[in-house]
Tab-separated table of C-alpha atoms and ligand atoms in Angstrom:
chain	number	residue	atom	x	y	z
A	1490	MET	CA	-3.850	69.066	15.977
A	1491	THR	CA	-1.823	72.139	16.896
A	1492	GLU	CA	1.196	71.812	19.105
A	1493	THR	CA	-0.634	73.352	22.065
A	1494	GLU	CA	-3.561	70.996	21.645
A	1495	PHE	CA	-1.185	68.072	21.578
A	1496	LYS	CA	0.617	69.295	24.683
A	1497	MET	CA	-2.684	69.428	26.496
A	1498	LYS	CA	-3.681	65.962	25.468
A	1499	LYS	CA	-0.740	63.767	26.368
A	1500	PRO	CA	0.585	63.878	29.901
A	1501	TRP	CA	4.078	63.187	28.639
A	1502	ALA	CA	3.953	65.804	25.855
A	1503	GLY	CA	6.574	68.033	27.495
A	1504	ARG	CA	9.425	65.798	26.394
A	1505	PHE	CA	8.169	65.460	22.807
A	1506	LYS	CA	8.375	67.631	19.727
A	1507	PHE	CA	5.991	65.671	17.547
A	1508	LYS	CA	2.726	63.935	18.135
A	1509	THR	CA	2.230	60.203	18.388
A	1510	SER	CA	1.361	58.570	15.099
A	1511	LYS	CA	-2.189	57.306	14.731
A	1512	ILE	CA	-1.084	53.789	14.052
A	1513	VAL	CA	0.918	53.759	17.285
A	1514	GLU	CA	-2.007	55.118	19.238
A	1515	HIS	CA	-4.120	52.369	17.826
A	1516	PHE	CA	-1.513	49.723	18.559
A	1517	THR	CA	-0.675	50.757	22.111
A	1518	GLU	CA	-4.080	51.669	23.472
A	1519	SER	CA	-5.697	49.544	26.139
A	1520	ILE	CA	-8.794	51.639	26.795
A	1521	SER	CA	-10.833	49.355	24.558
A	1522	PHE	CA	-10.467	46.644	27.193
A	1523	ASP	CA	-9.207	48.212	30.412
A	1524	ASN	CA	-12.203	50.565	30.570
A	1525	ARG	CA	-13.808	47.914	32.725
A	1526	LEU	CA	-11.378	48.878	35.478
A	1527	TRP	CA	-12.903	52.344	35.803
A	1528	ARG	CA	-14.588	51.740	39.139
A	1529	TYR	CA	-11.364	50.524	40.732
A	1530	ASP	CA	-9.323	53.271	39.139
A	1531	ILE	CA	-11.605	55.888	40.650
A	1532	GLU	CA	-11.785	54.141	44.013
A	1533	GLY	CA	-7.984	54.044	44.144
A	1534	SER	CA	-7.664	57.664	43.056
A	1535	ILE	CA	-10.118	58.842	45.697
A	1536	ALA	CA	-8.108	57.087	48.409
A	1537	HIS	CA	-4.887	58.540	46.994
A	1538	ALA	CA	-6.358	62.060	46.906
A	1539	LYS	CA	-7.595	61.722	50.500
A	1540	MET	CA	-4.113	60.721	51.578
A	1541	LEU	CA	-2.457	63.577	49.646
A	1542	GLY	CA	-4.781	66.012	51.433
A	1543	LYS	CA	-4.282	64.484	54.864
A	1544	GLN	CA	-0.516	64.605	54.454
A	1545	ARG	CA	-0.701	68.215	53.222
A	1546	ILE	CA	1.043	67.205	50.006
A	1547	ILE	CA	-1.805	69.023	48.285
A	1548	THR	CA	-4.261	71.358	49.969
A	1549	LYS	CA	-7.391	69.995	51.607
A	1550	GLU	CA	-9.355	72.097	49.192
A	1551	ASP	CA	-7.730	70.561	46.140
A	1552	SER	CA	-8.127	67.116	47.610
A	1553	GLU	CA	-11.848	67.675	48.091
A	1554	LYS	CA	-12.227	69.107	44.607
A	1555	ILE	CA	-10.514	66.060	43.144
A	1556	ILE	CA	-12.678	63.650	45.097
A	1557	GLN	CA	-15.841	65.457	44.066
A	1558	GLY	CA	-14.702	65.517	40.437
A	1559	LEU	CA	-13.925	61.800	40.496
A	1560	LYS	CA	-17.315	61.004	41.955
A	1561	GLU	CA	-18.984	62.953	39.166
A	1562	ILE	CA	-16.946	61.106	36.577
A	1563	ALA	CA	-18.002	57.808	38.161
A	1564	ALA	CA	-21.630	58.884	37.905
A	1565	ASP	CA	-21.138	59.847	34.255
A	1566	ILE	CA	-19.577	56.502	33.408
A	1567	GLU	CA	-22.323	54.694	35.268
A	1568	LYS	CA	-24.931	56.527	33.191
A	1569	GLY	CA	-23.058	55.761	29.974
A	1570	LYS	CA	-22.367	59.474	29.485
A	1571	PHE	CA	-18.593	59.167	29.457
A	1572	LYS	CA	-16.709	58.915	26.196
A	1573	PHE	CA	-13.600	56.756	26.394
A	1574	LYS	CA	-10.963	58.029	23.999
A	1575	LYS	CA	-8.352	55.897	22.284
A	1576	ASP	CA	-5.867	58.698	21.956
A	1577	LEU	CA	-5.840	58.862	25.743
A	1578	GLU	CA	-4.495	55.343	25.719
A	1579	ASP	CA	-5.825	53.767	28.881
A	1580	ILE	CA	-8.339	54.066	31.672
A	1581	HIS	CA	-5.946	55.973	33.907
A	1582	MET	CA	-5.319	58.737	31.404
A	1583	ASN	CA	-8.930	58.894	30.305
A	1584	ILE	CA	-10.102	59.534	33.826
A	1585	GLU	CA	-7.295	61.898	34.749
A	1586	SER	CA	-7.782	64.051	31.701
A	1587	ALA	CA	-11.552	64.157	32.251
A	1588	LEU	CA	-10.832	65.281	35.798
A	1589	ILE	CA	-8.545	68.078	34.631
A	1590	LYS	CA	-11.153	69.152	32.145
A	1591	LYS	CA	-13.782	69.162	34.874
A	1592	ILE	CA	-11.969	70.859	37.763
A	1593	GLY	CA	-8.979	72.531	36.126
A	1594	ASP	CA	-5.522	72.765	37.679
A	1595	ALA	CA	-6.394	70.901	40.872
A	1596	GLY	CA	-7.006	67.826	38.719
A	1597	GLY	CA	-3.407	67.916	37.604
A	1598	LYS	CA	-2.318	67.356	41.197
A	1599	LEU	CA	-3.925	63.940	41.574
A	1600	HIS	CA	-0.995	62.161	40.004
A	1601	THR	CA	1.453	63.548	42.593
A	1602	ALA	CA	3.505	60.763	44.187
A	1603	ARG	CA	1.986	58.215	41.853
A	1604	SER	CA	2.638	56.656	38.476
A	1605	ARG	CA	0.504	54.605	36.152
A	1606	ASN	CA	2.786	51.732	37.008
A	1607	ASP	CA	1.672	51.452	40.621
A	1608	GLN	CA	-1.792	52.665	39.672
A	1609	VAL	CA	-2.444	49.817	37.248
A	1610	ALA	CA	-1.094	47.286	39.746
A	1611	LEU	CA	-3.538	48.687	42.269
A	1612	ASP	CA	-6.491	48.598	39.882
A	1613	LEU	CA	-5.777	44.990	38.997
A	1614	ARG	CA	-5.638	43.971	42.631
A	1615	LEU	CA	-8.890	45.724	43.432
A	1616	TYR	CA	-10.533	44.149	40.392
A	1617	LEU	CA	-9.257	40.686	41.130
A	1618	ARG	CA	-10.172	40.909	44.796
A	1619	GLU	CA	-13.778	41.591	43.893
A	1620	GLU	CA	-13.935	39.032	41.097
A	1621	SER	CA	-12.331	36.343	43.247
A	1622	LYS	CA	-15.036	36.869	45.843
A	1623	GLU	CA	-17.634	36.670	43.120
A	1624	ILE	CA	-16.164	33.412	41.822
A	1625	LEU	CA	-16.036	32.052	45.368
A	1626	SER	CA	-19.736	32.809	45.860
A	1627	LEU	CA	-20.589	31.168	42.564
A	1628	ILE	CA	-18.642	28.046	43.468
A	1629	LYS	CA	-20.380	27.881	46.814
A	1630	LYS	CA	-23.765	28.298	45.181
A	1631	PHE	CA	-22.940	25.533	42.751
A	1632	GLN	CA	-21.856	23.241	45.577
A	1633	LYS	CA	-25.196	23.807	47.277
A	1634	THR	CA	-27.009	22.937	44.072
A	1635	PHE	CA	-24.929	19.775	43.871
A	1636	LEU	CA	-25.729	18.880	47.462
A	1637	ASN	CA	-29.434	19.245	46.791
A	1638	VAL	CA	-29.182	16.904	43.820
A	1639	ALA	CA	-27.226	14.449	45.959
A	1640	THR	CA	-29.861	14.566	48.696
A	1641	LYS	CA	-32.659	14.060	46.197
A	1642	HIS	CA	-31.030	10.839	45.022
A	1643	ILE	CA	-29.779	9.687	48.368
A	1644	ASN	CA	-30.531	5.984	47.756
A	1645	SER	CA	-29.765	5.750	44.042
A	1646	LEU	CA	-27.076	3.398	42.856
A	1647	MET	CA	-24.849	3.444	39.842
A	1648	PRO	CA	-21.776	1.637	38.621
A	1649	GLY	CA	-18.623	3.429	39.662
A	1650	TYR	CA	-15.996	3.438	36.913
A	1651	THR	CA	-12.285	3.048	36.617
A	1652	HIS	CA	-10.726	3.103	33.144
A	1653	LEU	CA	-14.298	3.838	32.056
A	1654	GLN	CA	-15.020	0.178	32.790
A	1655	ARG	CA	-17.681	-0.672	35.330
A	1656	ALA	CA	-15.787	-1.146	38.573
A	1657	GLN	CA	-17.892	-1.248	41.731
A	1658	PRO	CA	-21.360	-0.098	42.673
A	1659	VAL	CA	-21.459	3.327	44.273
A	1660	LEU	CA	-24.206	5.601	45.449
A	1661	LEU	CA	-25.070	8.314	42.937
A	1662	PRO	CA	-24.784	10.951	45.696
A	1663	HIS	CA	-21.279	9.660	46.425
A	1664	HIS	CA	-20.280	10.333	42.825
A	1665	ILE	CA	-21.831	13.796	43.014
A	1666	LEU	CA	-20.066	14.569	46.282
A	1667	ALA	CA	-16.737	13.901	44.593
A	1668	TYR	CA	-17.330	17.113	42.629
A	1669	VAL	CA	-18.353	19.001	45.761
A	1670	GLU	CA	-14.998	18.028	47.279
A	1671	MET	CA	-13.085	19.204	44.201
A	1672	LEU	CA	-14.911	22.507	44.343
A	1673	GLU	CA	-14.116	22.790	48.037
A	1674	ARG	CA	-10.411	22.668	47.203
A	1675	ASP	CA	-10.937	25.136	44.352
A	1676	LYS	CA	-12.399	27.565	46.846
A	1677	LYS	CA	-9.471	27.074	49.179
A	1678	ARG	CA	-7.093	27.962	46.364
A	1679	PHE	CA	-8.971	31.145	45.489
A	1680	LYS	CA	-9.207	32.093	49.166
A	1681	ASP	CA	-5.529	31.549	49.684
A	1682	THR	CA	-4.636	33.652	46.642
A	1683	LEU	CA	-6.783	36.459	48.040
A	1684	LYS	CA	-4.189	36.857	50.800
A	1685	ARG	CA	-1.571	37.700	48.188
A	1686	ILE	CA	-3.909	39.821	46.077
A	1687	ASN	CA	-4.896	41.947	49.020
A	1688	ILE	CA	-1.617	43.873	49.372
A	1689	LEU	CA	-1.372	47.548	48.470
A	1690	PRO	CA	1.205	48.306	45.741
A	1691	LEU	CA	0.400	52.027	45.546
A	1692	GLY	CA	3.225	54.243	46.744
A	1693	ALA	CA	5.826	52.458	44.653
A	1694	SER	CA	5.325	55.217	42.123
A	1695	ALA	CA	7.082	54.499	38.825
A	1696	ILE	CA	9.689	52.170	40.329
A	1697	ALA	CA	11.693	53.775	43.118
A	1698	GLY	CA	9.165	55.201	45.546
A	1699	THR	CA	8.634	58.900	46.080
A	1700	THR	CA	10.144	61.893	47.849
A	1701	PHE	CA	6.715	62.929	49.110
A	1702	PRO	CA	5.735	62.054	52.695
A	1703	ILE	CA	2.931	59.690	51.677
A	1704	ASP	CA	1.044	57.483	54.142
A	1705	ARG	CA	0.700	54.093	52.493
A	1706	VAL	CA	-0.803	52.380	55.513
A	1707	TYR	CA	-3.591	54.942	55.538
A	1708	VAL	CA	-4.359	54.255	51.858
A	1709	ALA	CA	-4.273	50.508	52.531
A	1710	ARG	CA	-6.790	50.974	55.334
A	1711	LEU	CA	-9.060	53.101	53.170
A	1712	LEU	CA	-9.062	50.477	50.430
A	1713	GLY	CA	-9.399	47.477	52.729
A	1714	PHE	CA	-5.961	45.978	52.060
A	1715	ASP	CA	-4.414	43.709	54.673
A	1716	ASP	CA	-0.919	45.032	54.199
A	1717	ILE	CA	1.341	47.181	52.028
A	1718	SER	CA	4.001	45.853	49.661
A	1719	GLN	CA	7.588	46.185	50.864
A	1720	ASN	CA	9.573	46.641	47.656
A	1721	SER	CA	8.690	49.304	45.127
A	1722	ILE	CA	10.387	47.489	42.226
A	1723	ASP	CA	8.485	44.308	42.977
A	1724	SER	CA	5.238	46.255	43.425
A	1725	VAL	CA	5.159	47.566	39.870
A	1726	SER	CA	6.582	44.546	38.085
A	1727	ASP	CA	4.949	41.575	39.713
A	1728	ARG	CA	1.860	39.862	38.367
A	1729	ASP	CA	2.190	36.533	40.097
A	1730	PHE	CA	-1.115	37.112	41.862
A	1731	VAL	CA	-2.738	37.210	38.412
A	1732	ILE	CA	-0.945	34.043	37.342
A	1733	GLU	CA	-2.096	32.349	40.528
A	1734	SER	CA	-5.682	33.308	39.800
A	1735	LEU	CA	-5.388	32.050	36.238
A	1736	SER	CA	-3.960	28.823	37.570
A	1737	ASN	CA	-6.759	28.468	40.141
A	1738	SER	CA	-9.238	29.108	37.351
A	1739	SER	CA	-7.588	26.500	35.143
A	1740	ILE	CA	-7.881	23.872	37.853
A	1741	LEU	CA	-11.463	24.893	38.520
A	1742	ILE	CA	-12.468	24.661	34.884
A	1743	MET	CA	-10.626	21.353	34.551
A	1744	HIS	CA	-13.007	20.056	37.225
A	1745	LEU	CA	-15.998	21.569	35.448
A	1746	SER	CA	-14.800	20.062	32.204
A	1747	ARG	CA	-14.684	16.583	33.697
A	1748	LEU	CA	-18.223	17.063	34.899
A	1749	ALA	CA	-19.220	18.349	31.475
A	1750	GLU	CA	-17.679	15.291	29.860
A	1751	GLU	CA	-19.652	13.001	32.148
A	1752	LEU	CA	-22.835	14.842	31.292
A	1753	VAL	CA	-22.113	14.411	27.596
A	1754	LEU	CA	-21.321	10.746	28.033
A	1755	TRP	CA	-24.211	10.000	30.347
A	1756	SER	CA	-26.722	11.594	28.013
A	1757	THR	CA	-25.752	9.368	25.082
A	1758	GLU	CA	-28.071	6.632	23.886
A	1759	GLU	CA	-25.329	4.190	24.912
A	1760	PHE	CA	-25.371	5.281	28.567
A	1761	ARG	CA	-28.831	6.788	29.013
A	1762	PHE	CA	-27.991	7.710	32.626
A	1763	ILE	CA	-29.392	11.214	32.359
A	1764	GLU	CA	-31.642	13.359	30.287
A	1765	MET	CA	-30.658	16.969	29.820
A	1766	PRO	CA	-33.356	19.597	30.187
A	1767	ASP	CA	-34.728	20.745	26.808
A	1768	ALA	CA	-33.950	24.351	27.612
A	1769	PHE	CA	-30.255	23.511	27.868
A	1770	THR	CA	-29.816	21.406	24.774
A	1771	THR	CA	-30.074	22.106	21.082
A	1772	GLY	CA	-31.375	20.135	18.163
A	1773	SER	CA	-29.684	19.319	14.912
A	1774	SER	CA	-30.678	21.112	11.757
A	1775	ALA	CA	-30.031	17.922	9.820
A	1776	MET	CA	-30.909	15.022	12.115
A	1777	PRO	CA	-34.349	15.257	13.716
A	1778	GLN	CA	-33.720	12.660	16.434
A	1779	LYS	CA	-30.879	14.576	18.032
A	1780	LYS	CA	-30.738	16.436	21.288
A	1781	ASN	CA	-27.256	17.809	21.669
A	1782	PRO	CA	-25.561	18.605	24.985
A	1783	ASP	CA	-24.018	21.826	23.646
A	1784	VAL	CA	-23.775	23.565	26.990
A	1785	ALA	CA	-21.676	20.775	28.460
A	1786	GLU	CA	-19.604	20.558	25.293
A	1787	LEU	CA	-18.907	24.271	25.367
A	1788	ILE	CA	-17.819	24.170	28.979
A	1789	ARG	CA	-15.418	21.408	28.018
A	1790	GLY	CA	-14.304	23.454	25.018
A	1791	LYS	CA	-13.832	26.703	26.900
A	1792	THR	CA	-11.344	24.927	29.134
A	1793	GLY	CA	-8.891	25.342	26.256
A	1794	ARG	CA	-8.908	29.101	26.357
A	1795	VAL	CA	-8.706	29.249	30.135
A	1796	TYR	CA	-5.556	27.090	30.023
A	1797	GLY	CA	-4.348	29.210	27.110
A	1798	ASN	CA	-4.783	32.393	29.131
A	1799	LEU	CA	-2.612	30.975	31.909
A	1800	PHE	CA	0.085	30.097	29.419
A	1801	SER	CA	-0.259	33.420	27.724
A	1802	LEU	CA	0.599	35.318	30.895
A	1803	LEU	CA	3.298	32.901	31.981
A	1804	THR	CA	4.909	33.460	28.603
A	1805	ILE	CA	4.491	37.239	28.734
A	1806	MET	CA	6.221	37.331	32.114
A	1807	LYS	CA	9.011	34.947	31.293
A	1808	GLY	CA	12.267	36.788	30.810
A	1809	LEU	CA	10.832	40.241	31.497
A	1810	PRO	CA	13.547	42.350	33.068
A	1811	LEU	CA	12.571	44.305	36.164
A	1812	SER	CA	10.589	46.407	36.662
A	1813	TYR	CA	7.535	47.617	34.726
A	1814	ASN	CA	7.530	46.910	30.995
A	1815	ARG	CA	4.725	47.676	28.615
A	1816	ASP	CA	4.394	43.962	27.941
A	1817	LEU	CA	2.497	43.872	31.210
A	1818	GLN	CA	-0.433	45.627	29.597
A	1819	GLU	CA	-1.059	42.282	27.902
A	1820	ASP	CA	-2.001	40.730	31.248
A	1821	LYS	CA	-5.494	42.123	31.084
A	1822	LEU	CA	-7.128	40.365	28.165
A	1823	PRO	CA	-6.285	36.861	29.376
A	1824	LEU	CA	-7.331	37.765	32.891
A	1825	PHE	CA	-10.652	39.316	31.885
A	1826	ASP	CA	-11.397	36.466	29.524
A	1827	THR	CA	-10.726	33.848	32.183
A	1828	VAL	CA	-12.800	35.617	34.807
A	1829	ASP	CA	-15.706	36.001	32.373
A	1830	THR	CA	-15.425	32.420	31.199
A	1831	VAL	CA	-15.335	30.681	34.572
A	1832	LYS	CA	-18.155	32.845	35.875
A	1833	ALA	CA	-20.291	32.064	32.827
A	1834	CYS	CA	-19.596	28.330	33.162
A	1835	LEU	CA	-20.465	28.272	36.849
A	1836	ASP	CA	-23.590	30.295	36.199
A	1837	ILE	CA	-24.954	28.080	33.485
A	1838	LEU	CA	-24.109	24.832	35.270
A	1839	ASN	CA	-25.882	26.152	38.297
A	1840	GLU	CA	-29.001	26.719	36.249
A	1841	MET	CA	-28.777	23.479	34.318
A	1842	LEU	CA	-27.942	20.953	37.002
A	1843	PRO	CA	-31.278	20.934	38.864
A	1844	GLY	CA	-33.073	20.285	35.561
A	1845	ILE	CA	-31.154	17.116	34.740
A	1846	LYS	CA	-33.222	13.944	35.027
A	1847	PHE	CA	-31.316	10.968	36.391
A	1848	ASN	CA	-32.456	7.685	34.967
A	1849	THR	CA	-31.815	5.855	38.221
A	1850	ASN	CA	-33.370	2.549	37.083
A	1851	ARG	CA	-31.014	2.384	34.167
A	1852	MET	CA	-28.071	3.234	36.409
A	1853	TYR	CA	-29.052	0.473	38.810
A	1854	GLU	CA	-29.469	-2.076	36.028
A	1855	THR	CA	-26.083	-1.164	34.640
A	1856	ALA	CA	-24.499	-1.690	38.025
A	1857	VAL	CA	-26.097	-5.154	38.256
A	1858	GLU	CA	-25.141	-6.172	34.735
A	1859	GLY	CA	-21.567	-5.111	35.036
A	1860	TYR	CA	-20.326	-7.732	37.536
A	1861	SER	CA	-19.553	-4.706	39.639
A	1862	THR	CA	-19.921	-6.703	42.856
A	1863	ALA	CA	-17.075	-9.042	41.926
A	1864	THR	CA	-14.739	-7.271	44.350
A	1865	ASP	CA	-17.269	-7.942	47.078
A	1866	ILE	CA	-17.017	-11.686	46.388
A	1867	ALA	CA	-13.254	-11.476	46.582
A	1868	GLU	CA	-13.434	-9.591	49.878
A	1869	TYR	CA	-15.981	-12.159	51.128
A	1870	LEU	CA	-13.542	-14.975	50.408
A	1871	VAL	CA	-10.738	-13.107	52.173
A	1872	LYS	CA	-12.909	-12.831	55.259
A	1873	LYS	CA	-13.377	-16.629	55.033
A	1874	GLY	CA	-9.621	-17.049	55.220
A	1875	LEU	CA	-8.245	-16.901	51.661
A	1876	PRO	CA	-5.329	-14.631	50.765
A	1877	PHE	CA	-6.580	-11.742	48.613
A	1878	ARG	CA	-4.670	-12.790	45.483
A	1879	LYS	CA	-6.213	-16.280	45.581
A	1880	ALA	CA	-9.667	-14.816	46.213
A	1881	HIS	CA	-9.170	-12.467	43.286
A	1882	GLU	CA	-8.322	-15.322	40.966
A	1883	ILE	CA	-11.302	-17.419	42.005
A	1884	THR	CA	-13.669	-14.508	41.557
A	1885	GLY	CA	-12.209	-13.819	38.136
A	1886	ARG	CA	-13.079	-17.365	37.134
A	1887	VAL	CA	-16.609	-16.951	38.473
A	1888	VAL	CA	-17.030	-13.843	36.300
A	1889	LEU	CA	-15.708	-15.688	33.267
A	1890	TYR	CA	-18.279	-18.412	33.913
A	1891	CYS	CA	-21.058	-15.797	34.160
A	1892	ILE	CA	-20.003	-14.282	30.848
A	1893	SER	CA	-20.062	-17.659	29.111
A	1894	LYS	CA	-23.475	-18.481	30.582
A	1895	LYS	CA	-24.817	-14.931	30.077
A	1896	LYS	CA	-25.706	-14.793	33.772
A	1897	LYS	CA	-25.514	-12.034	36.347
A	1898	LEU	CA	-23.512	-12.700	39.512
A	1899	GLY	CA	-26.674	-12.622	41.611
A	1900	GLU	CA	-28.257	-15.318	39.442
A	1901	LEU	CA	-25.663	-17.992	40.233
A	1902	THR	CA	-26.831	-20.871	42.426
A	1903	LEU	CA	-24.875	-21.882	45.489
A	1904	ARG	CA	-23.929	-25.131	43.693
A	1905	GLU	CA	-22.474	-23.196	40.819
A	1906	LEU	CA	-20.558	-20.953	43.197
A	1907	ASN	CA	-19.255	-23.864	45.268
A	1908	ARG	CA	-17.609	-25.269	42.181
A	1909	TYR	CA	-15.172	-22.398	42.518
A	1910	SER	CA	-14.826	-22.406	46.291
A	1911	PRO	CA	-16.293	-24.551	49.061
A	1912	LEU	CA	-15.946	-21.530	51.364
A	1913	ILE	CA	-18.937	-19.856	49.762
A	1914	SER	CA	-22.222	-20.233	51.619
A	1915	ASP	CA	-25.687	-18.681	51.586
A	1916	ASP	CA	-24.554	-15.388	53.092
A	1917	ILE	CA	-22.752	-14.564	49.831
A	1918	TYR	CA	-26.049	-13.323	48.416
A	1919	LEU	CA	-25.909	-10.492	50.935
A	1920	PHE	CA	-23.041	-9.055	48.922
A	1921	LEU	CA	-24.081	-9.699	45.387
A	1922	ARG	CA	-26.607	-6.941	44.997
A	1923	PRO	CA	-25.324	-3.394	44.539
A	1924	GLU	CA	-27.339	-2.058	47.476
A	1925	GLU	CA	-25.804	-4.705	49.777
A	1926	SER	CA	-22.387	-4.060	48.356
A	1927	VAL	CA	-22.442	-0.369	49.245
A	1928	LYS	CA	-23.967	-1.051	52.645
A	1929	ALA	CA	-21.090	-3.355	53.496
A	1930	LYS	CA	-18.482	-0.635	53.046
A	1931	LYS	CA	-16.894	0.422	56.303
A	1932	SER	CA	-14.227	3.018	55.696
A	1933	THR	CA	-14.455	6.774	56.107
A	1934	GLY	CA	-15.068	8.409	52.750
A	1935	SER	CA	-16.542	5.205	51.334
A	1936	THR	CA	-19.785	4.855	49.464
A	1937	SER	CA	-21.761	3.314	52.342
A	1938	PRO	CA	-25.109	5.052	52.817
A	1939	ASP	CA	-24.244	5.984	56.410
A	1940	GLU	CA	-20.986	7.521	55.332
A	1941	VAL	CA	-22.523	9.405	52.404
A	1942	ARG	CA	-25.223	10.815	54.682
A	1943	LYS	CA	-22.565	11.886	57.145
A	1944	GLN	CA	-20.621	13.634	54.369
A	1945	ILE	CA	-23.726	15.413	53.092
A	1946	LYS	CA	-24.422	16.667	56.609
A	1947	ARG	CA	-20.857	17.846	57.065
A	1948	LEU	CA	-20.848	19.707	53.762
A	1949	MET	CA	-24.286	21.209	54.374
A	1950	ARG	CA	-23.113	22.529	57.689
A	1951	ARG	CA	-20.046	24.028	56.122
A	1952	LEU	CA	-21.870	25.559	53.172
A	1953	GLY	CA	-24.702	26.781	55.377
A	1954	ASP	CA	-22.315	29.113	57.121
A	1955	MET	CA	-23.186	32.532	55.713
A	1956	GLU	CA	-19.938	34.158	56.689
A	1957	THR	CA	-17.529	32.013	54.738
A	1958	TRP	CA	-17.228	30.667	51.272
B	424	LIG	N1	-1.989	50.759	30.280
B	424	LIG	C1	-0.828	50.437	31.026
B	424	LIG	C2	-0.867	48.956	31.470
B	424	LIG	O1	-1.890	48.418	31.395
B	424	LIG	C3	-0.725	51.282	32.235
B	424	LIG	C4	0.659	51.512	32.706
B	424	LIG	C5	1.408	52.282	31.697
B	424	LIG	N2	2.692	52.661	32.190
B	424	LIG	C6	3.630	53.153	31.382
B	424	LIG	N3	4.740	53.460	31.929
B	424	LIG	N4	3.435	53.298	30.103
B	424	LIG	O2	0.105	48.388	31.870
């Protein structure tokens, strides 16, 4: 490369006598991964050029030329006709230099009153705003799928677990709705973070603002931002909105991972609560009898990298002096990876869930076998006047008796039961079957069929609203 060629290539070449070494170019480039920001980079540049023209910082003519040039570049990229170059480091310089090549000197005016530092902060916000909305839609879609499954199994019973020991009978839809609630909070977190994402950083320039009479509010309006940032140093150095999104994603995938774990567990021969659809399982090359829940396992496994990405950025940011430092370029890979991963997990779960067969007979039998109505006996005795602790002890002894006799609670005769308490009469049988047990629940949020129906209705109403997530 001759000196003139070099000077044309690098925007900072003026200050340098020698060209950048190849190994440094290779080490510092981000175009190999930030090229996916091209749409936002161009959108932001078009708004910036419009503002420069409106404020007469550049001529209207130049502004229009720039906008036209940028639109053509967008079309080229869209068609796959654009060649991203590593020696041009990142998406911002790739697009700017293509613009200069396309429209000449006017292209060199685009970067007036701007720096890559506020530009990259802008691109990230635009990217994350769109992706957050996408994730929100996917969560909502998944919740609807869940609700449909819940409705389909409205009367099915299963043992509810604590400590992974059978605890009390619950309705299968009640268990499913627990996930819908978790996802509802996940959405709230993403929505709330959107408020902090949707602030325009552009205009901070490199760090200190600019001497040009820019109109930041105008740019914010053009790009659909709610507000403009109020401190130029903060604008170029802060990435807490990314950390928040990575944290929201970590909590979301933690929820998905718990679901995945239940799917794995429930599909085992030991549980046999569900059967996974063939299309979403794989066989073993060695053991012919196997049907492996790989999709669920991978969702559980991918949780590791989503947590890792959060920690990666927290660590990158820790101890960074103000304001922009090149370390911040490292925010992108974890962010992109997390966005891709949570979207892929939501997508595949959404496809897989409706195909899962619930073995509701087996679930019911398990609830009956597991003495899961023991708490109902205790509560029955309390209603007949015993203090709860005493009732608990008596019921414990009844269960012990059942175990020794290999009997289910519902199979005990009144005489057998009266040996433990004279307070027990015929009406006890109303509480010994799982279906009676759930029916007897009274509290809001409980597993009673009335309550579960009410919750399904409430959630359907909320999710049916087209306007909101
Ligand atoms: N590629 C850079 C990043 O992602 C863009 C900003 C570069 N700014 C700079 N002063 N070198 O952070």
